[in-house]
Tab-separated table of C-alpha atoms in Angstrom:
chain	number	residue	atom	x	y	z
A	276	MET	CA	0.000	0.000	0.000
A	277	THR	CA	2.964	2.343	0.596
A	278	LEU	CA	3.943	2.297	-3.086
A	279	GLU	CA	0.373	2.982	-4.180
A	280	LEU	CA	0.119	5.930	-1.789
A	281	ALA	CA	3.462	7.351	-2.964
A	282	LEU	CA	2.438	7.144	-6.629
A	283	LEU	CA	-0.919	8.666	-5.775
A	284	GLY	CA	0.868	11.475	-3.950
A	285	ILE	CA	3.014	12.310	-6.985
A	286	GLY	CA	0.001	12.250	-9.276
A	287	VAL	CA	-2.166	14.304	-6.950
A	288	GLY	CA	0.653	16.799	-6.410
A	289	THR	CA	1.038	17.308	-10.160
A	290	LEU	CA	-2.688	17.845	-10.632
A	291	SER	CA	-2.766	20.096	-7.570
A	292	GLY	CA	-0.040	22.383	-8.868
A	293	PHE	CA	-1.497	22.478	-12.375
A	294	PHE	CA	-5.191	22.900	-11.564
A	295	GLY	CA	-4.769	24.900	-8.343
A	296	ILE	CA	-6.669	22.366	-6.272
A	297	GLY	CA	-5.852	20.975	-2.869
A	298	GLY	CA	-5.976	17.441	-4.172
A	299	GLY	CA	-8.967	16.085	-2.273
A	300	THR	CA	-11.086	16.034	-5.428
A	301	VAL	CA	-8.682	13.410	-6.772
A	302	SER	CA	-7.326	11.638	-3.722
A	303	VAL	CA	-10.612	11.056	-1.864
A	304	PRO	CA	-12.287	9.017	-4.669
A	305	ILE	CA	-9.089	7.030	-5.353
A	306	LEU	CA	-8.544	6.328	-1.664
A	307	LEU	CA	-12.111	5.016	-1.554
A	308	TYR	CA	-11.238	2.621	-4.373
A	309	LEU	CA	-8.118	1.525	-2.465
A	310	GLY	CA	-10.333	0.397	0.375
A	311	PHE	CA	-10.262	3.319	2.814
A	312	GLY	CA	-13.487	4.595	4.350
A	313	ILE	CA	-14.663	8.114	3.545
A	314	LYS	CA	-13.499	9.517	6.881
A	315	GLU	CA	-10.088	7.820	6.608
A	316	ALA	CA	-9.737	9.142	3.052
A	317	ILE	CA	-10.565	12.674	4.188
A	318	GLY	CA	-7.913	12.550	6.925
A	319	ILE	CA	-5.203	11.275	4.534
A	320	SER	CA	-6.203	13.846	1.917
A	321	VAL	CA	-5.997	16.747	4.361
A	322	THR	CA	-2.510	15.664	5.485
A	323	GLN	CA	-1.294	15.676	1.885
A	324	MET	CA	-2.831	19.089	1.259
A	325	VAL	CA	-0.933	20.698	4.125
A	326	ALA	CA	2.432	19.804	2.587
A	327	GLY	CA	1.397	20.435	-1.017
A	328	SER	CA	-0.172	23.839	-0.419
A	329	LEU	CA	2.840	25.071	1.564
A	330	MET	CA	5.160	24.086	-1.287
A	331	ALA	CA	2.863	25.709	-3.867
A	332	ALA	CA	2.617	28.945	-1.875
A	333	LEU	CA	6.411	29.161	-1.746
A	334	ILE	CA	6.754	28.626	-5.506
A	335	HIS	CA	4.027	31.139	-6.420
A	336	ARG	CA	5.549	33.686	-4.055
A	337	ARG	CA	8.857	33.406	-5.871
A	338	ARG	CA	7.087	33.742	-9.218
A	339	GLN	CA	5.030	36.725	-7.906
A	340	THR	CA	1.809	35.209	-9.257
A	341	TYR	CA	-0.239	37.254	-6.782
A	342	SER	CA	0.216	39.538	-3.788
A	343	ALA	CA	-0.650	37.912	-0.465
A	344	GLY	CA	-1.504	41.296	1.083
A	345	ASP	CA	-5.216	41.100	0.251
A	346	VAL	CA	-5.843	37.462	-0.637
A	347	LYS	CA	-4.651	36.268	2.763
A	348	TYR	CA	-8.056	37.403	4.083
A	349	PHE	CA	-9.609	34.505	2.181
A	350	GLY	CA	-7.364	32.311	4.286
A	351	TYR	CA	-8.279	33.969	7.587
A	352	GLY	CA	-11.950	33.235	6.961
A	353	GLY	CA	-11.057	29.755	5.757
A	354	ILE	CA	-9.338	28.860	9.032
A	355	VAL	CA	-12.554	29.371	11.004
A	356	GLY	CA	-14.741	27.693	8.407
A	357	ALA	CA	-12.477	24.646	7.999
A	358	ALA	CA	-12.377	24.065	11.757
A	359	ALA	CA	-16.178	24.008	11.838
A	360	GLY	CA	-16.302	21.700	8.828
A	361	GLY	CA	-13.740	19.343	10.367
A	362	TYR	CA	-15.950	18.964	13.435
A	363	LEU	CA	-18.978	18.163	11.272
A	364	VAL	CA	-17.080	15.178	9.811
A	365	LYS	CA	-17.362	13.595	13.251
A	366	VAL	CA	-21.114	13.971	13.544
A	367	LEU	CA	-22.435	13.434	9.999
A	368	GLU	CA	-23.094	10.077	8.337
A	369	SER	CA	-20.609	8.887	5.693
A	370	ALA	CA	-23.321	8.719	3.010
A	371	VAL	CA	-24.149	12.389	3.583
A	372	LEU	CA	-20.484	13.356	3.158
A	373	GLU	CA	-20.187	11.355	-0.065
A	374	TRP	CA	-23.230	12.941	-1.700
A	375	MET	CA	-22.194	16.404	-0.561
A	376	PHE	CA	-18.816	15.825	-2.189
A	377	LEU	CA	-20.496	14.859	-5.475
A	378	SER	CA	-22.740	17.917	-5.331
A	379	ILE	CA	-19.766	20.242	-4.886
A	380	VAL	CA	-18.005	18.728	-7.903
A	381	ALA	CA	-21.165	19.170	-10.002
A	382	PHE	CA	-21.489	22.829	-8.994
A	383	THR	CA	-17.857	23.513	-9.829
A	384	LEU	CA	-18.133	21.841	-13.209
A	385	ALA	CA	-21.180	23.915	-14.146
A	386	ARG	CA	-19.591	27.218	-13.094
A	387	LEU	CA	-16.314	26.534	-14.892
A	388	ALA	CA	-17.981	25.345	-18.084
A	389	PHE	CA	-19.887	28.622	-18.514
A	390	SER	CA	-17.281	31.080	-17.218
A	391	ALA	CA	-14.916	33.118	-19.381
A	392	PRO	CA	-11.180	32.419	-18.938
A	393	VAL	CA	-10.520	36.139	-19.449
A	394	PRO	CA	-12.387	38.284	-16.865
A	395	THR	CA	-15.283	40.404	-18.109
A	396	ARG	CA	-15.481	42.577	-14.974
A	397	PRO	CA	-12.965	44.436	-12.783
A	398	GLU	CA	-11.285	42.383	-10.084
A	399	ILE	CA	-13.044	42.949	-6.748
A	400	VAL	CA	-10.770	43.933	-3.867
A	401	ASN	CA	-12.671	43.799	-0.569
A	402	ARG	CA	-11.047	42.322	2.527
A	403	PRO	CA	-14.243	41.777	4.584
A	404	LEU	CA	-15.834	40.078	1.579
A	405	TYR	CA	-12.717	37.931	1.129
A	406	SER	CA	-13.010	36.781	4.760
A	407	LEU	CA	-16.716	36.008	4.360
A	408	VAL	CA	-16.191	34.026	1.167
A	409	GLY	CA	-13.227	32.231	2.707
A	410	GLY	CA	-15.272	31.268	5.759
A	411	GLY	CA	-18.092	29.794	3.696
A	412	VAL	CA	-15.772	27.845	1.427
A	413	GLY	CA	-13.746	26.748	4.446
A	414	VAL	CA	-16.729	24.946	5.975
A	415	PHE	CA	-16.973	22.713	2.910
A	416	SER	CA	-13.210	22.304	2.891
A	417	GLY	CA	-13.021	20.847	6.385
A	418	LEU	CA	-16.249	18.906	5.931
A	419	LEU	CA	-15.369	17.155	2.685
A	420	GLY	CA	-11.587	16.813	2.916
A	421	VAL	CA	-10.981	19.091	-0.073
A	422	GLY	CA	-8.826	22.177	0.063
A	423	GLY	CA	-11.598	24.548	-0.921
A	424	SER	CA	-10.197	25.676	-4.244
A	425	ILE	CA	-12.735	23.404	-5.937
A	426	LEU	CA	-15.230	26.106	-4.914
A	427	MET	CA	-12.901	29.064	-4.591
A	428	THR	CA	-11.620	29.069	-8.173
A	429	PRO	CA	-15.027	29.302	-9.919
A	430	ILE	CA	-16.211	31.896	-7.386
A	431	LEU	CA	-13.177	34.091	-8.068
A	432	VAL	CA	-13.560	33.745	-11.843
A	433	SER	CA	-17.347	33.943	-12.146
A	434	PHE	CA	-18.212	36.516	-9.479
A	435	MET	CA	-15.080	38.447	-8.499
A	436	GLY	CA	-13.290	39.187	-11.779
A	437	PHE	CA	-10.124	37.134	-11.238
A	438	PRO	CA	-8.231	35.800	-14.293
A	439	LEU	CA	-8.420	31.993	-14.446
A	440	LYS	CA	-4.744	31.214	-13.828
A	441	LYS	CA	-4.509	33.723	-10.984
A	442	ALA	CA	-7.705	32.305	-9.472
A	443	SER	CA	-6.182	28.824	-9.564
A	444	ALA	CA	-3.048	30.048	-7.794
A	445	VAL	CA	-5.048	31.961	-5.173
A	446	GLY	CA	-7.258	28.922	-4.669
A	447	LEU	CA	-4.229	26.808	-3.835
A	448	PHE	CA	-2.950	29.555	-1.511
A	449	PHE	CA	-6.321	29.387	0.253
A	450	VAL	CA	-5.825	25.630	0.674
A	451	MET	CA	-2.796	26.311	2.859
A	452	PHE	CA	-5.004	27.936	5.502
A	453	THR	CA	-7.953	25.544	5.352
A	454	SER	CA	-5.888	22.364	5.246
A	455	ILE	CA	-3.849	23.350	8.303
A	456	SER	CA	-7.016	24.223	10.191
A	457	ALA	CA	-8.806	21.041	9.127
A	458	PHE	CA	-5.730	18.925	9.915
A	459	GLY	CA	-5.589	20.255	13.462
A	460	THR	CA	-9.269	19.624	14.009
A	461	LEU	CA	-9.229	16.112	12.525
A	462	ALA	CA	-6.086	15.183	14.465
A	463	TRP	CA	-7.749	16.315	17.696
A	464	LEU	CA	-10.762	14.152	16.831
A	465	GLY	CA	-8.529	11.133	16.092
A	466	LEU	CA	-9.378	10.982	12.379
A	467	ILE	CA	-5.840	11.321	10.929
A	468	HIS	CA	-3.868	8.290	9.717
A	469	PHE	CA	-0.404	9.793	10.081
A	470	TYR	CA	1.703	7.202	8.267
A	471	GLU	CA	-0.454	7.047	5.144
A	472	GLY	CA	-0.877	10.818	5.128
A	473	LEU	CA	2.856	11.421	5.463
A	474	VAL	CA	3.668	9.088	2.564
A	475	MET	CA	1.276	10.964	0.303
A	476	ALA	CA	2.387	14.373	1.594
A	477	LEU	CA	6.095	13.893	0.944
A	478	SER	CA	5.643	12.311	-2.479
A	479	SER	CA	3.252	15.064	-3.570
A	480	LEU	CA	5.952	17.741	-3.267
A	481	VAL	CA	7.629	16.508	-6.453
A	482	GLY	CA	4.328	16.634	-8.283
A	483	ILE	CA	3.551	20.154	-7.077
A	484	MET	CA	6.713	21.519	-8.680
A	485	LEU	CA	5.968	19.755	-11.959
A	486	GLY	CA	2.327	20.888	-12.036
A	487	ILE	CA	3.123	24.575	-11.499
A	488	ALA	CA	5.795	24.435	-14.209
A	489	LEU	CA	3.203	23.066	-16.640
A	490	LEU	CA	0.663	25.724	-15.611
A	491	ASN	CA	3.008	28.519	-16.602
A	492	LYS	CA	3.541	27.067	-20.076
A	493	ILE	CA	-0.059	26.546	-21.214
A	494	LYS	CA	-2.371	29.114	-22.847
A	495	VAL	CA	-5.378	30.183	-20.789
A	496	ALA	CA	-8.038	29.000	-23.290
A	497	GLN	CA	-6.454	25.554	-23.440
A	498	TYR	CA	-6.160	25.566	-19.681
A	499	LYS	CA	-9.898	26.133	-19.226
A	500	ARG	CA	-10.812	23.253	-21.546
A	501	ILE	CA	-8.488	20.878	-19.711
A	502	LEU	CA	-9.863	22.060	-16.355
A	503	VAL	CA	-13.463	21.324	-17.392
A	504	ILE	CA	-12.509	17.864	-18.699
A	505	PHE	CA	-10.706	17.186	-15.420
A	506	TYR	CA	-13.814	17.957	-13.361
A	507	ILE	CA	-16.009	15.824	-15.640
A	508	ILE	CA	-13.724	12.860	-14.962
A	509	ILE	CA	-13.762	13.441	-11.200
A	510	PHE	CA	-17.553	13.739	-11.239
A	511	ALA	CA	-17.957	10.505	-13.218
A	512	VAL	CA	-15.568	8.539	-11.004
A	513	THR	CA	-17.199	9.719	-7.789
A	514	ALA	CA	-20.750	9.199	-9.063
A	515	ASN	CA	-19.919	5.669	-10.188
A	516	LYS	CA	-18.462	4.850	-6.776
A	517	LEU	CA	-21.551	6.129	-4.936
A	518	ILE	CA	-24.098	4.508	-7.235
A	519	ALA	CA	-22.257	1.178	-7.275
A	520	GLY	CA	-22.048	1.359	-3.482
């Protein structure tokens, strides 16, 4: 199982860096197929996201993809929201978590499919709003074991005027806050499998570097098409798992 987790970590890290996601949208369904329960999968996924998002934030800072001065307020709200979501993992039924996860993927797919890769409105800069949005997204992050960028990216593009590639980078920056918060909460509740999570976390660092390098080479229109296809695949895999039981 160690080899499978290491390979999964590299793959998830690459997709995370390229698509600006925390990795839970990929790792949670695959971990389910590997035989882990939904709550175990969420704990392993969150552990990987802590390491991957920290590496990504460092790389994007060096590349000056965005300024953390304003966007960090997304993260402040996300910390509170993710802690609340992490607690809800303990009290909700597994079936509820699984169907909520599928619903979030469906929403994201719809928003991305109909959004423009080039913004059609000025970029909104509003720190209180950033905190509010971050808090709401953070609840789903901690609850579903995803970093939050699965929701954050389409919100930034569709409603707040962010360019697609910048939104992806900011979404992964947001993951740094929510994943740390969710990790602390889940660890306190005894829902973290440290060995499996550490294997995925360390192996994902290589993938993160590769994914961000690929992101900076692709044209934005091509990037959007690939992003939509990626979410269609995740939706199909997760739906099949839930329907098949």
